[in-house]
CSV table of C-alpha atoms (C1' of nucleotides) in Angstrom, one decimal:
chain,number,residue,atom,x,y,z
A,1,UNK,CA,0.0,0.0,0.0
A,2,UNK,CA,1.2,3.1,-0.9
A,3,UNK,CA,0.1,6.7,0.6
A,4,UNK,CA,1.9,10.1,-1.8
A,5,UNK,CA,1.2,13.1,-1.0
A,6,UNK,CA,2.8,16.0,-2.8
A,7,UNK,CA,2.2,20.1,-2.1
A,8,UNK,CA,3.2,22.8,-3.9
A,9,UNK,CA,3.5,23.4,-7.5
A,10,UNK,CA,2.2,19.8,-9.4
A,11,UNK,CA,5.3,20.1,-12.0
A,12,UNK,CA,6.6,17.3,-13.6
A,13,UNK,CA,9.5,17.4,-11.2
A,14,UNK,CA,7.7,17.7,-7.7
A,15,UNK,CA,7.8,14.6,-6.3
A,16,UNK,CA,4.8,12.8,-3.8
A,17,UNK,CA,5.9,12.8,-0.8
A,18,UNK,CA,5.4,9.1,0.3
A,19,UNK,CA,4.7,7.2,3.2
A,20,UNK,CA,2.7,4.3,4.9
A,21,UNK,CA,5.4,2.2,2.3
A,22,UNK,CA,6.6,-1.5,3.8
A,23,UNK,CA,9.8,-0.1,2.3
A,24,UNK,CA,10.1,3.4,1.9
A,25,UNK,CA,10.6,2.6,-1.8
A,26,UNK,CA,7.5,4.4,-2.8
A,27,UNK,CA,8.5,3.4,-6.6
A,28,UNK,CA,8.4,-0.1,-6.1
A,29,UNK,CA,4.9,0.2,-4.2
A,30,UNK,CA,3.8,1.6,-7.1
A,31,UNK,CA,3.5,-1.8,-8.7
A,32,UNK,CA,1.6,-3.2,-5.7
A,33,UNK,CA,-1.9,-2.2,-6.2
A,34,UNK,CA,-3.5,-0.2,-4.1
A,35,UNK,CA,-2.4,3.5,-3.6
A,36,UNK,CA,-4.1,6.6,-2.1
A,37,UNK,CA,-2.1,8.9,-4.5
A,38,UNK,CA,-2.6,12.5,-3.5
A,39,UNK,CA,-1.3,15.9,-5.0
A,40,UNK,CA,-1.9,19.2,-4.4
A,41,UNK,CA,-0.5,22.0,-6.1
A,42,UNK,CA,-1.3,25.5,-7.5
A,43,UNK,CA,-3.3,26.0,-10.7
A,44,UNK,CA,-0.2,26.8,-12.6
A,45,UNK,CA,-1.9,26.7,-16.4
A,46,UNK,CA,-2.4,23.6,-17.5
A,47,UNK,CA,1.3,22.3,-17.0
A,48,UNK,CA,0.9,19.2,-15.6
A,49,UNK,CA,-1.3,17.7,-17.9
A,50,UNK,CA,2.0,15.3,-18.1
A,51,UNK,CA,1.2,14.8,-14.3
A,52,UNK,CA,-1.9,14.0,-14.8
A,53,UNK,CA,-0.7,11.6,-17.7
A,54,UNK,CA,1.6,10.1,-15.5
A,55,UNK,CA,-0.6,9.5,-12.6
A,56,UNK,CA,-3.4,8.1,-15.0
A,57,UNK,CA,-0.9,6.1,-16.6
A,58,UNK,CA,0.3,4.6,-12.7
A,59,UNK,CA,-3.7,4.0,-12.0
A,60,UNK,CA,-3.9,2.4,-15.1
A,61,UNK,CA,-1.3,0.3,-15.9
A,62,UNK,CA,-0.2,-0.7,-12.9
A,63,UNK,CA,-3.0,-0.6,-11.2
A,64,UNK,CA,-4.8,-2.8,-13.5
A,65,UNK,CA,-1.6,-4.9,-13.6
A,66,UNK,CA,-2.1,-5.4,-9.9
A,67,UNK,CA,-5.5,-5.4,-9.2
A,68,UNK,CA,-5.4,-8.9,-8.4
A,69,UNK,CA,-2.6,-8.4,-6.5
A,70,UNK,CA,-4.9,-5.7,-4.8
A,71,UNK,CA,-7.5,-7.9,-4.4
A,72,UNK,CA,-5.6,-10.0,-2.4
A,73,UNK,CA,-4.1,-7.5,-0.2
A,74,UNK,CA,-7.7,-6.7,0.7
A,75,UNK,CA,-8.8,-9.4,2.1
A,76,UNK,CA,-6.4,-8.5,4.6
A,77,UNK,CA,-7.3,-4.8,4.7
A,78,UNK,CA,-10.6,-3.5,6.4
A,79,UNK,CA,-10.9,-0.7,3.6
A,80,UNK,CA,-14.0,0.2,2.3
A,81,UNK,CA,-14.4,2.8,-0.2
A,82,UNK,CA,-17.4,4.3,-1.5
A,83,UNK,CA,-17.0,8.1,-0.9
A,84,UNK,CA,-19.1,9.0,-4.2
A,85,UNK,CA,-22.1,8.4,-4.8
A,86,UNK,CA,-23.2,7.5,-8.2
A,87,UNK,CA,-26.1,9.4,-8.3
A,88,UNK,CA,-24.0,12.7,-8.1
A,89,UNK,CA,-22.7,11.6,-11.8
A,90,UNK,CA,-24.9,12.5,-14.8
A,91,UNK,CA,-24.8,9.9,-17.6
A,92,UNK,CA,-23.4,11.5,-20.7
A,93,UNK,CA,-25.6,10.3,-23.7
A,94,UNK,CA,-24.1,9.2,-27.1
A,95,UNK,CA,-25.9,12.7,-28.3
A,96,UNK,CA,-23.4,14.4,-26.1
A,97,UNK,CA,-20.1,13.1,-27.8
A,98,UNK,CA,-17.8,15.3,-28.7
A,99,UNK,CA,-16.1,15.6,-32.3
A,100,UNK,CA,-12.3,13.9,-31.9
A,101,UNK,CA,-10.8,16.4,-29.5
A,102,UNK,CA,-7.7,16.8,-31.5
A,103,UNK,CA,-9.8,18.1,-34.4
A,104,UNK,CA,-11.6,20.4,-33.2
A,105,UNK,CA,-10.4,24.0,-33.0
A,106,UNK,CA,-11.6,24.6,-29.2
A,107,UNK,CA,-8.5,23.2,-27.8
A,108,UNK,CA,-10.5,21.3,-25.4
A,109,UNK,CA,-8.3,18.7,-24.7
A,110,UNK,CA,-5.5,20.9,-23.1
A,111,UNK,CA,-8.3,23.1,-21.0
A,112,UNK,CA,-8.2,19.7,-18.4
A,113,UNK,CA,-5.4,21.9,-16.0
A,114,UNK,CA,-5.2,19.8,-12.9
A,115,UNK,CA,-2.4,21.7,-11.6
A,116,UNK,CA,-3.7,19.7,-8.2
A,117,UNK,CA,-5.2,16.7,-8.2
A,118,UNK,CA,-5.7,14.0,-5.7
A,119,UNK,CA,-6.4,10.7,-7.3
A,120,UNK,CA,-7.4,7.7,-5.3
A,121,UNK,CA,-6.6,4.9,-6.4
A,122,UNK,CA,-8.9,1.7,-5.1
A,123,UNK,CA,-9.3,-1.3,-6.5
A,124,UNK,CA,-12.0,-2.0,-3.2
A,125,UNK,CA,-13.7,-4.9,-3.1
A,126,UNK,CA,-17.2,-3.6,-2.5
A,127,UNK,CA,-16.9,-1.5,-5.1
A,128,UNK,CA,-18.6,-2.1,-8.2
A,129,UNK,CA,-15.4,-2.8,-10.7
A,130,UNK,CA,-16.7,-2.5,-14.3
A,131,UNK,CA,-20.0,-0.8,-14.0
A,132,UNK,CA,-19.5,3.0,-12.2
A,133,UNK,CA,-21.5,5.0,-14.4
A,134,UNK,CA,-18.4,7.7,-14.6
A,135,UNK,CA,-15.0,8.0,-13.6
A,136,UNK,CA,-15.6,10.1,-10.4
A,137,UNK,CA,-12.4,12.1,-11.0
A,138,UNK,CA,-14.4,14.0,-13.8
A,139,UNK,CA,-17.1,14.8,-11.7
A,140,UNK,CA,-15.1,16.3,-9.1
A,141,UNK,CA,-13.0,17.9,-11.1
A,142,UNK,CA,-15.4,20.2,-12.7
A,143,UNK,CA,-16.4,20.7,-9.3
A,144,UNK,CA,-13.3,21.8,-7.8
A,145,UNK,CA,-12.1,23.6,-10.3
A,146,UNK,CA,-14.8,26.8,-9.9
A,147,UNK,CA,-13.6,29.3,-9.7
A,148,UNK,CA,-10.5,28.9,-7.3
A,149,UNK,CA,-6.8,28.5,-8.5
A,150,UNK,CA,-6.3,26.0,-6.5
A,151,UNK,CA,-7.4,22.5,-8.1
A,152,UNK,CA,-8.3,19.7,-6.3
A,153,UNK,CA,-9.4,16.6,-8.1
A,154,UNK,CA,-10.2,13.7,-6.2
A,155,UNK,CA,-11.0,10.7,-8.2
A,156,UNK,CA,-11.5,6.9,-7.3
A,157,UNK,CA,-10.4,5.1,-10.2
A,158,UNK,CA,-11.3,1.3,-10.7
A,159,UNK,CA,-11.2,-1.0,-13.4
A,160,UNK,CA,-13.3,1.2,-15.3
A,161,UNK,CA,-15.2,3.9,-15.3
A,162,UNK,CA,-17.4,3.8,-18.3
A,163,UNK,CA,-21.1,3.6,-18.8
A,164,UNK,CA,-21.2,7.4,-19.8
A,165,UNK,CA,-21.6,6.2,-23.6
A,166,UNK,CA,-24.4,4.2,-23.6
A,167,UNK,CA,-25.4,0.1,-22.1
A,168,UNK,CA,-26.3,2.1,-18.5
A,169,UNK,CA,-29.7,1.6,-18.7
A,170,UNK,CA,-31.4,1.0,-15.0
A,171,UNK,CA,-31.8,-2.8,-16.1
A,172,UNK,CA,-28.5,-2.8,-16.9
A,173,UNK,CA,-27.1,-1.1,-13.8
A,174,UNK,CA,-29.5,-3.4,-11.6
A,175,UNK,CA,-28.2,-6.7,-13.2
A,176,UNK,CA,-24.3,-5.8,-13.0
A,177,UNK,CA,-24.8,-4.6,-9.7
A,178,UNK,CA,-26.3,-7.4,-8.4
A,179,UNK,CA,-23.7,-9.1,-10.0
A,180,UNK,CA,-21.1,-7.1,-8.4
A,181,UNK,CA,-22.9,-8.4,-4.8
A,182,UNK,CA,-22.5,-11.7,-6.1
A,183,UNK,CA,-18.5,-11.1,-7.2
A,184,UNK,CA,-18.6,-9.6,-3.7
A,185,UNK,CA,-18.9,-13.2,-2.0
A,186,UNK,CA,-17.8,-15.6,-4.4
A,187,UNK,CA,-15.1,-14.1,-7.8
A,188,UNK,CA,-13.0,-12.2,-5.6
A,189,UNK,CA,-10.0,-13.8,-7.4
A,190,UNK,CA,-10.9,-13.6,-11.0
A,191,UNK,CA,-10.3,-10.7,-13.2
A,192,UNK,CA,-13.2,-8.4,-14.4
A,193,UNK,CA,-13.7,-7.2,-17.8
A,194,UNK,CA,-15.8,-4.3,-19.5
A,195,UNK,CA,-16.9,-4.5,-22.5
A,196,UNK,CA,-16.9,-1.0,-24.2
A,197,UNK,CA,-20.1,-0.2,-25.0
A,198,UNK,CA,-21.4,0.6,-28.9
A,199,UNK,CA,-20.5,4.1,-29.1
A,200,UNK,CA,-17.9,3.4,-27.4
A,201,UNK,CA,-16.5,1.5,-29.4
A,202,UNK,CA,-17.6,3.4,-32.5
A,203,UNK,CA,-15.7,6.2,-31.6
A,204,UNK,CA,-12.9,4.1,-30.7
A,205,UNK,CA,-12.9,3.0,-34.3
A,206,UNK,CA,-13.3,6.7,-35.7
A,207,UNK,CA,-10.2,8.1,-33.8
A,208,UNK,CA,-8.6,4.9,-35.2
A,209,UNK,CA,-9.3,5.8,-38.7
A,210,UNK,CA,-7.8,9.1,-38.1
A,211,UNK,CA,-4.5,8.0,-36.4
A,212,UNK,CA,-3.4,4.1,-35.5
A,213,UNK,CA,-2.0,5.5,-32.8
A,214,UNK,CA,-2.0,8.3,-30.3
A,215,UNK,CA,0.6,10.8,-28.7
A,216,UNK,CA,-0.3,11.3,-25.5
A,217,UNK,CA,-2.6,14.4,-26.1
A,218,UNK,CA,-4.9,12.2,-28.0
A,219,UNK,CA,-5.3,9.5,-25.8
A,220,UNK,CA,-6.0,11.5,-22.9
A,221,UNK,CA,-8.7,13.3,-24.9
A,222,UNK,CA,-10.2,10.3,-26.2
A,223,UNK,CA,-10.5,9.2,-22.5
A,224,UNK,CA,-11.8,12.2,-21.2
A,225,UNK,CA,-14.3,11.9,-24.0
A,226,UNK,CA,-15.3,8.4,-23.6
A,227,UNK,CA,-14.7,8.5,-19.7
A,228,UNK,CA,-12.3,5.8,-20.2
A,229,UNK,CA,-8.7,6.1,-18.6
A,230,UNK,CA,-6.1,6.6,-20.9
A,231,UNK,CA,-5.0,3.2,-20.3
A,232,UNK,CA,-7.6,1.7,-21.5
A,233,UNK,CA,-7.6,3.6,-24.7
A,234,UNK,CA,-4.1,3.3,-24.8
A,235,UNK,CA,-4.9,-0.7,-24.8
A,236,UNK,CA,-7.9,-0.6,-26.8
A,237,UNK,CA,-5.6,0.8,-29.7
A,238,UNK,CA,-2.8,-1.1,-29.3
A,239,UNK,CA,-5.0,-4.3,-29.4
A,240,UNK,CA,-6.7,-2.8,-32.2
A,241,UNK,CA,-3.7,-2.8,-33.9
A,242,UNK,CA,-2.6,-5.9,-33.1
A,243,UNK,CA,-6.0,-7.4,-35.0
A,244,UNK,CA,-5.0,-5.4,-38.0
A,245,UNK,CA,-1.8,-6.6,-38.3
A,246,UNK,CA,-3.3,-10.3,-37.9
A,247,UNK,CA,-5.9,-9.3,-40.7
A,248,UNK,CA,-3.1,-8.2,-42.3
A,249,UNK,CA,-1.0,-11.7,-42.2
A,250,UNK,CA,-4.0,-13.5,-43.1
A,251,UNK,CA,-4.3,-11.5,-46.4
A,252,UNK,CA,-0.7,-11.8,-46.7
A,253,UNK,CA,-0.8,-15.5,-45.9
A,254,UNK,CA,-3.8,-15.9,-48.4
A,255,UNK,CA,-2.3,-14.5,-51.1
A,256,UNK,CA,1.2,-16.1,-50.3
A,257,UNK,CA,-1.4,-19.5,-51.0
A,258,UNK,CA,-2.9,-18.3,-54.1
A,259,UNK,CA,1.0,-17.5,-55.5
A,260,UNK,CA,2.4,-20.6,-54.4
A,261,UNK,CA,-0.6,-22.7,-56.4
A,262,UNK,CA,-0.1,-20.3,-59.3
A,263,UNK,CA,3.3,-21.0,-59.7
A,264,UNK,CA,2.7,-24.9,-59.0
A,265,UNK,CA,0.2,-24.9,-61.8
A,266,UNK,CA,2.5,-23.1,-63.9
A,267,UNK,CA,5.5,-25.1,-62.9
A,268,UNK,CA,3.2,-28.0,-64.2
A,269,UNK,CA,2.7,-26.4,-67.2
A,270,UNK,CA,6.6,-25.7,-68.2
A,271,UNK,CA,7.7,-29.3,-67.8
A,272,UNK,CA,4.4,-30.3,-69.8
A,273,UNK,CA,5.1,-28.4,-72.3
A,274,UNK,CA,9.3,-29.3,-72.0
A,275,UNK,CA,8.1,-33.0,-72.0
A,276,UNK,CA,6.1,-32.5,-75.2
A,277,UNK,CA,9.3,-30.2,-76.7
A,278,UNK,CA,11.2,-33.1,-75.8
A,279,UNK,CA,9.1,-35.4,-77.7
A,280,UNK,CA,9.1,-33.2,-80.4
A,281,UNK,CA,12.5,-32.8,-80.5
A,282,UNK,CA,13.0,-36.7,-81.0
A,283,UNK,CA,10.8,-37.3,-83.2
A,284,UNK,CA,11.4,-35.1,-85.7
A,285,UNK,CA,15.1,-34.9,-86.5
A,286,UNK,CA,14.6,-31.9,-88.6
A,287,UNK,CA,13.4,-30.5,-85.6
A,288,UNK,CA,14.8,-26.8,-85.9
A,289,UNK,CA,15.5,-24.8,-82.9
A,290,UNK,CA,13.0,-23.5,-81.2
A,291,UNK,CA,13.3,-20.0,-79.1
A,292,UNK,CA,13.7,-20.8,-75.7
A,293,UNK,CA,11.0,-19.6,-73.9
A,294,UNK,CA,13.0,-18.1,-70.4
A,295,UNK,CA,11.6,-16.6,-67.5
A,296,UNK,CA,13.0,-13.5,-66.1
A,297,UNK,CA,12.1,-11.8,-63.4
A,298,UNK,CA,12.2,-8.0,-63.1
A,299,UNK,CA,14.4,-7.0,-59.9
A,300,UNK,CA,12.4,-4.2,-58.7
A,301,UNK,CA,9.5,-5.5,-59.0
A,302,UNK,CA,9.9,-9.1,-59.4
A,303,UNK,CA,7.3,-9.7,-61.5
A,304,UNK,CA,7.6,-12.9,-64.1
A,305,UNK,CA,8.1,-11.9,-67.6
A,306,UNK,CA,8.6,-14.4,-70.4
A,307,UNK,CA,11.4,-13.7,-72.8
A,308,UNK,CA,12.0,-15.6,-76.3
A,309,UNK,CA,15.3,-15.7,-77.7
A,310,UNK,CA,16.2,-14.5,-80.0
A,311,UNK,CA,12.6,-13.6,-81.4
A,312,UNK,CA,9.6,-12.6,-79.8
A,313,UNK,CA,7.6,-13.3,-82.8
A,314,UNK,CA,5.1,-16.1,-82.4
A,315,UNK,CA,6.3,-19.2,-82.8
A,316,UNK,CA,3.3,-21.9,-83.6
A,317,UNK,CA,4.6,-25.2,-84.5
A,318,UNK,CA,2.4,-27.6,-85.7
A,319,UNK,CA,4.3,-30.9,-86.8
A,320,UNK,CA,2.4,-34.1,-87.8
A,321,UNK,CA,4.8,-37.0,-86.4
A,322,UNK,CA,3.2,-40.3,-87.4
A,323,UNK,CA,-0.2,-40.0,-85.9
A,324,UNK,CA,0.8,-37.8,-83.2
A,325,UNK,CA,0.0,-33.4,-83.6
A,326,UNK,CA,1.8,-31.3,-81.4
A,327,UNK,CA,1.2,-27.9,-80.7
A,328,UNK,CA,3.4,-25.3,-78.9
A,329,UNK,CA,3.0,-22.0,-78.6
A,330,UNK,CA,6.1,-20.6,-77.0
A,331,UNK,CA,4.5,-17.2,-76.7
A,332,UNK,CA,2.0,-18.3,-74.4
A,333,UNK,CA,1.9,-16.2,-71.4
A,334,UNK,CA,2.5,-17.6,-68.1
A,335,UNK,CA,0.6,-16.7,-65.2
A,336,UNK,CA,1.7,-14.2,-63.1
A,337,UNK,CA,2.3,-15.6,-59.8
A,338,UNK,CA,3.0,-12.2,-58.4
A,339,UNK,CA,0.6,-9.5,-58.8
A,340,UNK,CA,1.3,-5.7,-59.5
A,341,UNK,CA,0.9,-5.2,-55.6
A,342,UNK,CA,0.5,-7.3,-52.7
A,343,UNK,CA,-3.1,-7.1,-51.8
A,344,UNK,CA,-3.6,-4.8,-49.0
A,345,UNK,CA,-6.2,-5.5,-45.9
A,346,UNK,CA,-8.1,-2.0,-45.8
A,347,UNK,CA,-10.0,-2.4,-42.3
A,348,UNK,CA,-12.0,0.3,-43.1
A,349,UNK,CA,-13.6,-0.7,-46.4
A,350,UNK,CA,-11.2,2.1,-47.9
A,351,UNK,CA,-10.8,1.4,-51.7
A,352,UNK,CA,-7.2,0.9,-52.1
A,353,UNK,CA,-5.0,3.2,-54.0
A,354,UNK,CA,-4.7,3.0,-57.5
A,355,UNK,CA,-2.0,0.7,-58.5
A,356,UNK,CA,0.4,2.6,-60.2
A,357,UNK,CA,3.2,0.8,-61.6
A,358,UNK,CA,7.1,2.0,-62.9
A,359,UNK,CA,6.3,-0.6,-65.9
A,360,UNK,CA,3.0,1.7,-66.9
A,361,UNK,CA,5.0,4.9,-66.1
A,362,UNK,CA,7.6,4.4,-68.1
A,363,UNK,CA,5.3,3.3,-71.2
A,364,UNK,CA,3.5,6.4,-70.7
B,1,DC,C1',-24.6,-26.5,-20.1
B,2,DT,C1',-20.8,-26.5,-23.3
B,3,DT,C1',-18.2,-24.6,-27.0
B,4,DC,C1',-16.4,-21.1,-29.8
B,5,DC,C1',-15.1,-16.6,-30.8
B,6,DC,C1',-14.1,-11.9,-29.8
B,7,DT,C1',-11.7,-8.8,-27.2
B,8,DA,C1',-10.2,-6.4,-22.8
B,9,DA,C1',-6.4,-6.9,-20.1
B,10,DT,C1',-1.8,-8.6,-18.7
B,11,DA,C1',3.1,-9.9,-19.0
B,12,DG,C1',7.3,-9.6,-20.9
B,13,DG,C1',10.3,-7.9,-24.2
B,14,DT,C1',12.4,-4.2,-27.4
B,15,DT,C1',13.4,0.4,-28.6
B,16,DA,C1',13.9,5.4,-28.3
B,17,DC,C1',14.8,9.1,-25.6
B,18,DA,C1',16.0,11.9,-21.6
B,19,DT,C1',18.8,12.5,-17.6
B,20,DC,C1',22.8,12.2,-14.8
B,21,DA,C1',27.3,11.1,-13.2
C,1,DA,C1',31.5,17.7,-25.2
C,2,DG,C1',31.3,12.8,-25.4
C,3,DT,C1',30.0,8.4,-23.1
C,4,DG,C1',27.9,4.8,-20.5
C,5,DA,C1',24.4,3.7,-17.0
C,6,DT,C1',19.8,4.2,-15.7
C,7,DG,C1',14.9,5.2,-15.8
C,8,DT,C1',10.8,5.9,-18.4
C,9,DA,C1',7.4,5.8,-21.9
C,10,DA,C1',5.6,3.7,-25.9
C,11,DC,C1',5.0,0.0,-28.5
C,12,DC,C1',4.7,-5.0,-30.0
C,13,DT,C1',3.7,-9.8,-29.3
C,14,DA,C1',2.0,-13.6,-27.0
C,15,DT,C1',-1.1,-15.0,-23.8
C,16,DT,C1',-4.9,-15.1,-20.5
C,17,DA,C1',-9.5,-14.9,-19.3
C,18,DG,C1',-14.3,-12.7,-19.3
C,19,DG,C1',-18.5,-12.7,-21.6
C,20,DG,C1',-21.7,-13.1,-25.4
C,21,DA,C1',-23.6,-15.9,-29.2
DNA sequence: CTTCCCTAATAGGTTACATCA
DNA sequence: AGTGATGTAACCTATTAGGGA
């Protein structure tokens, strides 16, 4: 368990003051769950939004990291949390979403100052872990930050804290809660999970259109937005990634299939056709030579081009041999294992780029 | 009730960058 | 000023596990 508490101006280089550590290596505690993180500091412009990254980032990642680890702890700790009540938080309907905050010209994103903040940190086990309609820091943020420089928020910050985009209807809310009483006596040990809700998830998929990934600026935005915290954004795109990518190696791996059966069928081809040249070629001892049909392959692009030597010209040899007709064209074209461009997984339904090829440009 | 699939979340590793001695 | 050690953040990849169909 970890208590920091850190006065004065909130910079980046102000240090919580910690205590209550096993250790005094308030670092380390960090990583072990539970923390009452508190800081105070003078409304200074906005310049700790870093801070405030920084402290989201510790309840996030490490606190999700070690919320089983919390968990545990608890069950030796007679701490009970549940200073807010959910009624004091407005639901925020899809109607009410912002525009991307990095696109829009209000700047909104960087009007967050929480020169001061006091973030709480609970992973509580009577508190309800996916389902609190709103991340509590928001709502007492706004409020502490009328009209006096000096900022306080003080959020509880659990698994999640979503709900504010939609799937927090009163059925809804009564069936997780009661399922929360339940987790209260029996899932204590097992990990919970939100699932983001539509619009949610929409928007999610919007800001992912617009940029794979996020600088720090963004993803706090977007969390503020979808009253996620930044780290599950921060996950949300990084697994989103991660699918694309594996879309991307199935389309990859799928056309990798297609090229390998082309070039089988076309390997198949060539010795048929060098077992019936061969044939040819014994039979007839007047045979003359035919062009050798060649395959090249073009370095840049390493597309298969076939080459006759030393004519192009077509070449159709029709030669009656006893009762046996033979017919090669040398000119025919083989398949093209390797199209212009490897095919492309567009997750968006984007129509890919047209293919533009040095071949094309430099006939034009 | 079981199975399968999707996906949120975690863990561990790598890399880039900043800071400091 | 240059350099190596160290810490941190961001990201990737593999994996786990919750939950819905």
């Amino acid at each position: 368990m970890e208590l920091g508490l850190s006065l004065g101006d909130a910079s980046k280089d102000s240090k919580p003051v910690g205590f209550l550590t096993k250790n005094g290596d308030s670092e380390k505690h960090k990583k072990n769950g539970f923390g009452f993180f508190m800081e105070l500091g003078l409304n200074t412009n906005g310049g700790n939004q870093e801070l405030k990254e920084r402290s989201h980032e510790n309840d996030g990642g490490d606190d999700d990291q070690t919320s089983e680890d919390t968990r545990a702890s608890m069950e030796n700790t007679p701490i009970q949390l549940d200073l807010l009540s959910r009624a004091l938080v407005p639901h925020q309907t899809p109607s009410q979403i912002q525009p991307l905050p990095w696109t829009s010209d209000n700047g909104s994103s960087e009007n967050g100052s929480i020169s001061g903040n006091v973030g709480l940190v609970a992973a509580a086990r009577d508190l309800e872990v996916n389902r609190l309609p709103v991340t509590a820091a928001e709502e007492v943020s706004s409020a502490n930050s009328v009209g006096s420089p000096f900022q306080m928020n003080f959020g509880i910050y659990i698994n999640n804290g979503n709900e504010n985009l939609g799937g927090n209807d009163v059925t809804e809310t009564e069936r997780v809660s009661s399922r929360a009483s339940d987790d209260d006596e029996n899932c204590l040990n097992t990990r919970k999970k939100l699932r983001l809700s539509k619009e949610q998830a929409a928007f999610l998929e919007e800001s992912f259109k617009e940029h794979s990934t996020l600088n720090p600026k963004q993803k706090l935005a977007l969390a503020k937005q979808l009253n996620l915290r930044p780290r599950q954004v921060e996950v949300w795109f990084q697994n989103r990634r991660a699918r694309t990518k594996l879309k991307q190696t199935e389309v990859d791996c799928e056309y990798l299939k297609r090229c390998c059966e082309t070039l089988t069928e076309e390997n198949r081809r060539l010795h048929k056709e060098l077992q019936e040249l061969r044939v040819l070629k014994n039979s007839n001892p007047f045979y003359t030579q035919l062009p050798a049909t060649t395959l090249t392959m073009c370095p840049s692009c390493e597309r298969v081009a076939t080459t006759s030597t030393p004519t192009t010209a077509t070449t159709n040899t029709t030669t009656t041999t006893n009762a046996k007709t033979t017919t090669v064209d040398s000119t025919a074209k083989p398949i093209n294992p390797f199209p212009l461009t490897r095919p492309r997984f567009y997750p968006f339904s984007q129509t890919p780029p047209p293919a533009h090829h040095h071949h094309q440009s430099a006939a034009s």
